Coordinates of C-alpha atoms in Angstrom, one line a residue:
M1 CA 0.0 0.1 -0.1
I2 CA 1.2 3.2 -1.0
M3 CA 1.3 5.9 1.8
M4 CA 0.2 9.3 0.8
I5 CA -0.2 12.7 3.4
A6 CA -2.3 15.5 2.3
L7 CA -0.6 18.7 3.3
R8 CA -3.0 21.5 4.5
I9 CA -2.1 25.0 4.3
S10 CA -4.3 27.5 5.7
L11 CA -4.5 31.3 4.8
I12 CA -4.4 33.8 7.6
Y13 CA -5.1 37.4 6.8
I14 CA -5.8 40.3 9.0
L15 CA -8.4 42.9 8.0
W16 CA -7.2 46.6 8.8
V17 CA -10.2 48.4 10.1
Q18 CA -10.3 52.3 10.0
W19 CA -12.9 54.8 10.4
K20 CA -12.6 58.2 8.9
N21 CA -14.8 61.0 10.1
E22 CA -14.3 64.7 10.2
T23 CA -11.4 65.5 12.6
D24 CA -9.0 68.3 13.1
D25 CA -5.8 67.0 11.0
S26 CA -3.2 68.9 13.3
F27 CA -4.5 67.2 16.1
N28 CA -4.4 63.9 14.3
D29 CA -0.8 64.1 13.2
E30 CA 0.0 63.6 16.9
L31 CA -2.0 60.5 17.0
K32 CA -0.3 58.6 13.9
P33 CA 1.0 55.2 15.1
E34 CA 4.6 54.9 15.4
E35 CA 6.3 52.3 13.0
N36 CA 7.2 49.9 15.7
K37 CA 3.8 49.1 16.8
G38 CA 3.2 46.1 14.9
V39 CA 0.1 44.6 13.1
E40 CA -3.3 45.6 14.6
N41 CA -4.2 43.5 17.6
D42 CA -7.8 43.6 18.8
P43 CA -8.2 42.6 22.7
A44 CA -11.9 42.5 22.4
L45 CA -11.6 39.3 20.1
L46 CA -9.2 37.5 22.4
P47 CA -10.3 34.5 24.4
S48 CA -11.2 34.9 27.9
A49 CA -8.2 33.1 29.3
L50 CA -4.7 33.6 27.8
E51 CA -1.9 31.3 28.3
Q52 CA 1.6 33.0 29.0
K53 CA 3.0 32.1 25.4
E54 CA -0.4 33.8 23.8
K55 CA 0.5 36.8 26.0
E56 CA 4.0 37.0 24.9
E57 CA 3.0 37.0 21.2
I58 CA 0.6 39.5 21.6
I59 CA 3.2 41.8 23.2
K60 CA 5.4 41.3 20.2
K61 CA 2.8 42.3 17.8
G62 CA 2.1 45.2 19.8
P63 CA -1.3 47.1 20.9
S64 CA -3.5 48.0 18.0
T65 CA -3.1 51.7 17.0
L66 CA -5.7 54.1 17.5
P67 CA -8.0 55.6 14.6
Y68 CA -7.8 58.7 12.9
G69 CA -11.4 59.4 13.7
F70 CA -13.8 58.4 16.7
P71 CA -17.4 58.1 16.6
R72 CA -19.4 60.6 18.3
D73 CA -21.3 60.2 21.6
A74 CA -24.5 58.3 20.8
F75 CA -26.5 60.2 23.3
N76 CA -25.9 63.9 22.5
N77 CA -23.6 63.7 19.4
R78 CA -20.7 64.6 21.4
A79 CA -17.3 64.8 19.8
F80 CA -14.7 62.2 21.4
P81 CA -12.4 64.7 23.5
K82 CA -8.9 63.3 22.0
E83 CA -7.0 65.4 24.6
V84 CA -7.7 62.6 27.0
L85 CA -5.6 60.4 25.1
F86 CA -2.4 62.5 26.2
I87 CA -0.9 63.2 29.7
A88 CA 1.1 66.2 30.6
L89 CA 4.5 65.8 32.3
P90 CA 5.7 68.1 35.1
N91 CA 7.9 69.7 32.7
G92 CA 4.9 70.7 30.2
E93 CA 5.7 68.0 27.7
K94 CA 2.8 66.0 26.3
V95 CA 3.1 62.4 25.8
Q96 CA 0.6 59.9 24.8
R97 CA -1.0 57.1 26.8
D98 CA 0.2 54.1 25.3
Y99 CA -1.8 51.9 27.4
L100 CA -5.1 53.0 25.7
I101 CA -6.2 51.4 22.5
W102 CA -9.3 51.2 20.5
S103 CA -11.3 48.1 19.7
P104 CA -12.3 48.1 16.2
S105 CA -14.7 44.9 16.7
S106 CA -16.7 46.5 19.8
N107 CA -16.1 50.1 19.0
S108 CA -14.7 50.9 22.4
L109 CA -11.9 52.1 24.2
L110 CA -9.6 49.7 26.1
C111 CA -6.7 49.3 28.5
F112 CA -4.1 47.2 26.7
P113 CA -2.2 45.8 29.8
C114 CA -5.1 45.7 32.0
S115 CA -6.9 43.7 29.4
L116 CA -4.0 41.5 28.7
F117 CA -2.8 40.7 32.5
G118 CA -5.9 41.3 34.3
C119 CA -8.3 38.3 35.8
E120 CA -12.2 38.6 34.9
N121 CA -13.0 36.9 37.9
S122 CA -10.2 38.2 40.6
G123 CA -12.9 40.5 42.2
S124 CA -10.5 43.5 42.7
N125 CA -11.5 47.0 41.8
G126 CA -9.0 47.6 39.1
D127 CA -10.3 44.2 37.1
R128 CA -13.8 45.6 37.5
S129 CA -12.7 48.7 35.3
L130 CA -14.7 49.4 32.2
F131 CA -11.5 49.9 30.4
L132 CA -11.0 45.7 30.4
R133 CA -12.2 43.7 27.4
W134 CA -14.6 41.4 29.3
N135 CA -16.3 44.5 30.9
G136 CA -17.0 46.1 27.3
G137 CA -14.9 49.1 27.2
I138 CA -16.0 52.7 27.1
K139 CA -17.9 53.6 24.2
N140 CA -21.1 55.6 23.2
D141 CA -20.8 57.8 26.1
W142 CA -18.0 60.4 26.5
R143 CA -19.2 62.2 29.4
K144 CA -16.6 62.6 32.4
L145 CA -14.2 60.3 30.2
S146 CA -11.2 62.4 31.5
D147 CA -11.9 61.9 34.8
R148 CA -12.7 58.0 34.4
I149 CA -9.0 57.5 32.6
K150 CA -7.4 59.5 35.3
S151 CA -9.1 57.3 37.9
H152 CA -7.9 54.3 36.1
H153 CA -4.6 55.6 35.4
N154 CA -4.0 56.1 39.3
N155 CA -5.3 52.7 39.9
P156 CA -2.6 50.4 41.5
V157 CA -3.8 47.1 39.8
H158 CA -3.3 49.1 36.5
Q159 CA -0.1 50.3 37.3
S160 CA 1.1 46.6 38.3
H161 CA -0.5 45.3 35.0
Y162 CA 1.5 48.3 33.3
L163 CA 4.6 47.4 34.8
N164 CA 4.5 43.8 33.9
W165 CA 3.7 44.6 30.2
N166 CA 6.5 46.9 29.8
T167 CA 8.9 44.5 31.7
L168 CA 7.7 41.7 29.5
H169 CA 8.1 43.5 26.3
S170 CA 11.8 44.9 27.0
A171 CA 12.7 41.1 27.8
L172 CA 11.3 39.9 24.7
V173 CA 12.5 42.4 22.5
N174 CA 15.9 43.0 24.1
Q175 CA 16.5 39.3 24.3
H176 CA 17.4 39.7 27.9
G177 CA 16.1 38.2 31.1
I178 CA 14.8 35.1 32.6
D179 CA 11.8 35.0 30.4
S180 CA 13.7 35.3 27.3
E181 CA 16.2 32.7 28.4
I182 CA 13.5 30.4 29.0
Q183 CA 12.2 30.9 25.7
K184 CA 15.3 30.4 23.9
A185 CA 15.7 27.1 25.8
L186 CA 11.8 26.3 24.9
G187 CA 12.4 27.3 21.2
K188 CA 15.6 24.8 20.7
E189 CA 14.2 22.0 22.8
V190 CA 10.9 22.5 20.5
A191 CA 13.0 22.3 17.0
R192 CA 15.0 19.3 18.5
W193 CA 11.9 17.2 18.9
R194 CA 10.5 18.3 15.4
E195 CA 13.6 17.0 13.8
I196 CA 13.3 13.7 15.8
L197 CA 9.8 13.3 14.8
R198 CA 10.3 14.2 11.2
C199 CA 13.0 11.5 11.0
I200 CA 10.8 8.9 12.7
L201 CA 7.8 9.8 10.3
D202 CA 9.9 9.6 7.2
A203 CA 11.0 6.0 8.1
T204 CA 7.5 5.1 8.8
L205 CA 6.3 6.3 5.6
F206 CA 9.2 4.2 3.4
L207 CA 8.6 1.1 5.5
A208 CA 4.8 1.4 5.0
S209 CA 5.2 2.4 1.1
Q210 CA 7.3 -0.6 0.8
N211 CA 5.1 -3.0 2.8
L212 CA 7.8 -3.9 5.0
S213 CA 7.6 -5.1 8.7
F214 CA 8.4 -2.8 11.3
R215 CA 9.5 -4.7 14.4
G216 CA 12.3 -7.0 15.1
Q217 CA 13.0 -9.6 18.0
Y218 CA 14.6 -6.8 20.1
S219 CA 13.8 -3.2 21.1
S220 CA 17.3 -2.5 22.2
M221 CA 19.2 0.0 20.1
E222 CA 22.4 -2.1 20.2
K223 CA 20.9 -5.5 19.3
N224 CA 21.3 -6.7 15.6
E225 CA 17.8 -8.0 15.3
K226 CA 16.1 -4.8 16.2
G227 CA 13.9 -4.7 13.1
N228 CA 13.5 -2.7 10.1
F229 CA 12.3 0.5 11.9
L230 CA 15.0 1.0 14.3
S231 CA 17.6 -0.1 11.6
C232 CA 16.2 2.5 9.3
L233 CA 16.3 5.4 11.9
G234 CA 20.0 4.2 12.8
L235 CA 20.5 4.7 9.1
I236 CA 19.4 8.2 9.1
S237 CA 21.0 9.1 12.5
R238 CA 24.3 8.9 10.5
H239 CA 23.3 12.3 8.5
S240 CA 21.3 13.6 11.4
K241 CA 23.2 14.8 14.7
T242 CA 20.1 15.6 16.3
L243 CA 18.7 11.7 16.2
K244 CA 22.2 10.4 16.7
N245 CA 22.4 12.1 20.0
H246 CA 18.8 10.9 20.8
F247 CA 19.8 7.3 20.0
E248 CA 22.8 7.4 22.3
T249 CA 20.7 8.9 24.8
V250 CA 18.2 6.0 24.5
A251 CA 20.7 3.6 24.5
R252 CA 22.3 4.9 27.6
H253 CA 19.2 4.6 29.5
Q254 CA 18.7 1.1 28.4
N255 CA 21.9 -0.1 29.4
K256 CA 21.5 1.4 32.9
G257 CA 17.7 -0.1 33.1
T258 CA 16.5 3.5 33.5
G259 CA 13.2 5.0 32.1
M260 CA 13.0 8.1 29.7
Q261 CA 10.2 10.8 30.1
A262 CA 10.1 10.5 26.0
R263 CA 11.7 8.2 23.4
F264 CA 9.0 8.1 20.5
L265 CA 10.4 4.7 19.4
S266 CA 8.5 2.2 21.2
R267 CA 6.1 -0.3 19.5
K268 CA 2.8 1.3 20.9
L269 CA 4.2 4.7 19.4
Q270 CA 5.1 2.9 15.9
S271 CA 1.3 1.9 15.7
E272 CA 0.3 5.5 16.4
F273 CA 2.3 7.0 13.8
I274 CA 1.0 4.0 11.4
G275 CA -2.6 4.8 12.5
E276 CA -2.3 8.5 11.9
C277 CA -0.8 7.9 8.5
A278 CA -3.5 5.5 7.8
T279 CA -6.5 7.9 8.5
L280 CA -4.8 10.9 6.0
V281 CA -4.4 8.1 3.4
Q282 CA -8.1 7.3 3.9
E283 CA -9.2 10.7 3.7
A284 CA -7.5 11.3 0.5
V285 CA -9.0 8.0 -0.9
V286 CA -12.7 9.1 0.1
K287 CA -12.4 12.5 -1.4
E288 CA -11.2 11.2 -4.4
V289 CA -14.3 8.5 -4.9
K290 CA -16.5 11.4 -3.9
D291 CA -15.0 13.5 -6.5
A292 CA -15.9 10.6 -9.0
V293 CA -19.4 10.4 -7.6
Y294 CA -20.0 6.7 -8.4
F295 CA -17.9 3.8 -7.1
T296 CA -17.6 -0.1 -6.9
T297 CA -17.2 -1.9 -4.0
I298 CA -14.7 -5.0 -4.2
T299 CA -14.1 -7.3 -1.0
N300 CA -11.9 -10.2 -0.4
R301 CA -11.9 -12.7 2.6
T302 CA -8.3 -13.3 3.9
P303 CA -7.2 -14.6 7.1
D304 CA -4.3 -13.0 9.2
A305 CA -1.4 -14.5 10.9
F306 CA -3.3 -15.6 13.8
H307 CA -6.1 -17.0 11.7
T308 CA -8.6 -14.5 12.4
E309 CA -10.9 -13.6 9.5
Q310 CA -10.7 -10.3 7.8
I311 CA -12.3 -8.7 4.8
T312 CA -10.4 -6.3 2.7
F313 CA -12.4 -3.3 1.0
V314 CA -11.3 -1.9 -2.3
L315 CA -13.1 0.7 -4.0
Q316 CA -13.2 1.1 -8.0
F317 CA -14.0 4.2 -9.8
V318 CA -13.6 6.1 -12.9
R319 CA -11.8 9.6 -13.0
F320 CA -11.0 12.0 -16.0
N321 CA -7.4 12.7 -16.2
S322 CA -7.5 16.2 -17.3
G323 CA -3.7 15.9 -18.4
K324 CA -3.8 12.9 -20.6
M325 CA -7.6 14.1 -21.3
I326 CA -9.0 10.2 -20.9
W327 CA -11.0 8.4 -18.6
E328 CA -9.1 6.4 -16.2
V329 CA -10.2 3.4 -14.1
K330 CA -8.7 3.7 -10.6
E331 CA -8.8 1.3 -7.5
R332 CA -8.0 2.4 -4.1
F333 CA -7.3 0.3 -1.2
L334 CA -9.5 1.5 1.7
C335 CA -9.4 -0.8 5.0
V336 CA -9.2 -4.3 6.4
E337 CA -12.0 -5.1 8.8
D338 CA -12.4 -8.4 11.2
I339 CA -15.5 -10.4 10.8
E340 CA -16.6 -13.4 12.9
K341 CA -19.7 -14.8 10.7
M342 CA -19.4 -15.3 7.0
K343 CA -22.9 -15.4 6.3
G344 CA -24.4 -13.1 3.4
A345 CA -26.5 -11.0 5.9
D346 CA -23.2 -10.3 8.0
I347 CA -21.1 -9.3 5.0
A348 CA -23.7 -6.8 3.8
Y349 CA -24.3 -5.5 7.1
L350 CA -20.3 -4.9 7.4
I351 CA -20.3 -3.3 4.1
C352 CA -23.0 -0.9 4.8
N353 CA -21.2 -0.2 8.2
V354 CA -17.7 0.7 6.5
L355 CA -19.4 3.0 3.7
A356 CA -21.3 4.8 6.5
K357 CA -18.3 5.2 8.7
V358 CA -16.0 6.9 6.0
N359 CA -19.5 8.8 4.8
L360 CA -19.6 7.2 1.3
D361 CA -23.2 7.3 -0.1
L362 CA -24.6 3.7 -0.5
Q363 CA -26.9 5.1 -3.4
K364 CA -23.8 6.0 -5.2
M365 CA -22.5 2.6 -5.2
R366 CA -23.1 0.9 -8.8
G367 CA -21.4 -2.3 -8.5
Q368 CA -20.0 -4.9 -5.9
G369 CA -17.3 -7.6 -6.6
Y370 CA -16.4 -10.6 -4.3
D371 CA -13.7 -13.2 -4.1
N372 CA -12.5 -16.1 -1.7
Y373 CA -16.2 -16.5 -0.4
S374 CA -17.4 -20.0 0.1

């Protein structure tokens, strides 16, 4: 059986939303986003609970930028007081409140660090502020907005979240601090295991495509009769330093009789890899059959090594080859199923169940083939 894996590529795109209202152009120049702010990031669309890794990714992107124009007050058509977005320093300099962001999806004003580091059910006064994403943000009502922003600005909970945001941002961007070192180590570990798993997958696909057995008499790395799977990986390890180091670590633990947290070389894991590959192959086969619309089933009884009665399922269909401009008859292996009773009713029941399991319409079947039945 030839193993195939369908690669799925998902396309992710970001919709940049802007509102353009009548505004004072001279004032808008002060609100232009900085170049290093990154892509737009709407906290109102974030999940209720964020993992640490998700927070770090959001901080790397940076908060969403402020729009050039804001909607008017819904109650008395009051214009948005843009001066509240700035704070005057003791030396008279006016700087932008970088923690205030605008949510395009909810049309509300939010606090970025509090929405990121706050907790919805903490019960603290700071996490009950209207500037948090789970409280809806400030929208459609600009009355006393300056007082509400000042109150939030002076809240100790907000100040703590603001400090956490800047500290983590500095560590991630400048690549220093404990968090940064942990991320570097984690990234290296992820890359190492990905390379190991890629080699294991290559060996699995090769042996399956050649219809070769996986397991040998022993599972020890230093035995000659360790089977095709471990022998194939041993060959690959000559050209992969990462896999070679992994093999040496596994052999060292085997000699000492100690366990490892993860090896990915056991017989159980081999079966899981084969099962996952088989699922992808079966999905590709079913898609081909559905595209052809009509099909024929060919079933054949065959016992396995333990004399368990089994039935193999092969699907036959006609497909148009657009490259050669001809119609071709194709056969695809679908699956093998155990069966206890060999009566006609039992076989018919099994065929209906198999087709229903892979979501093939029985009404589209146009033929049946049987072999080796008594």
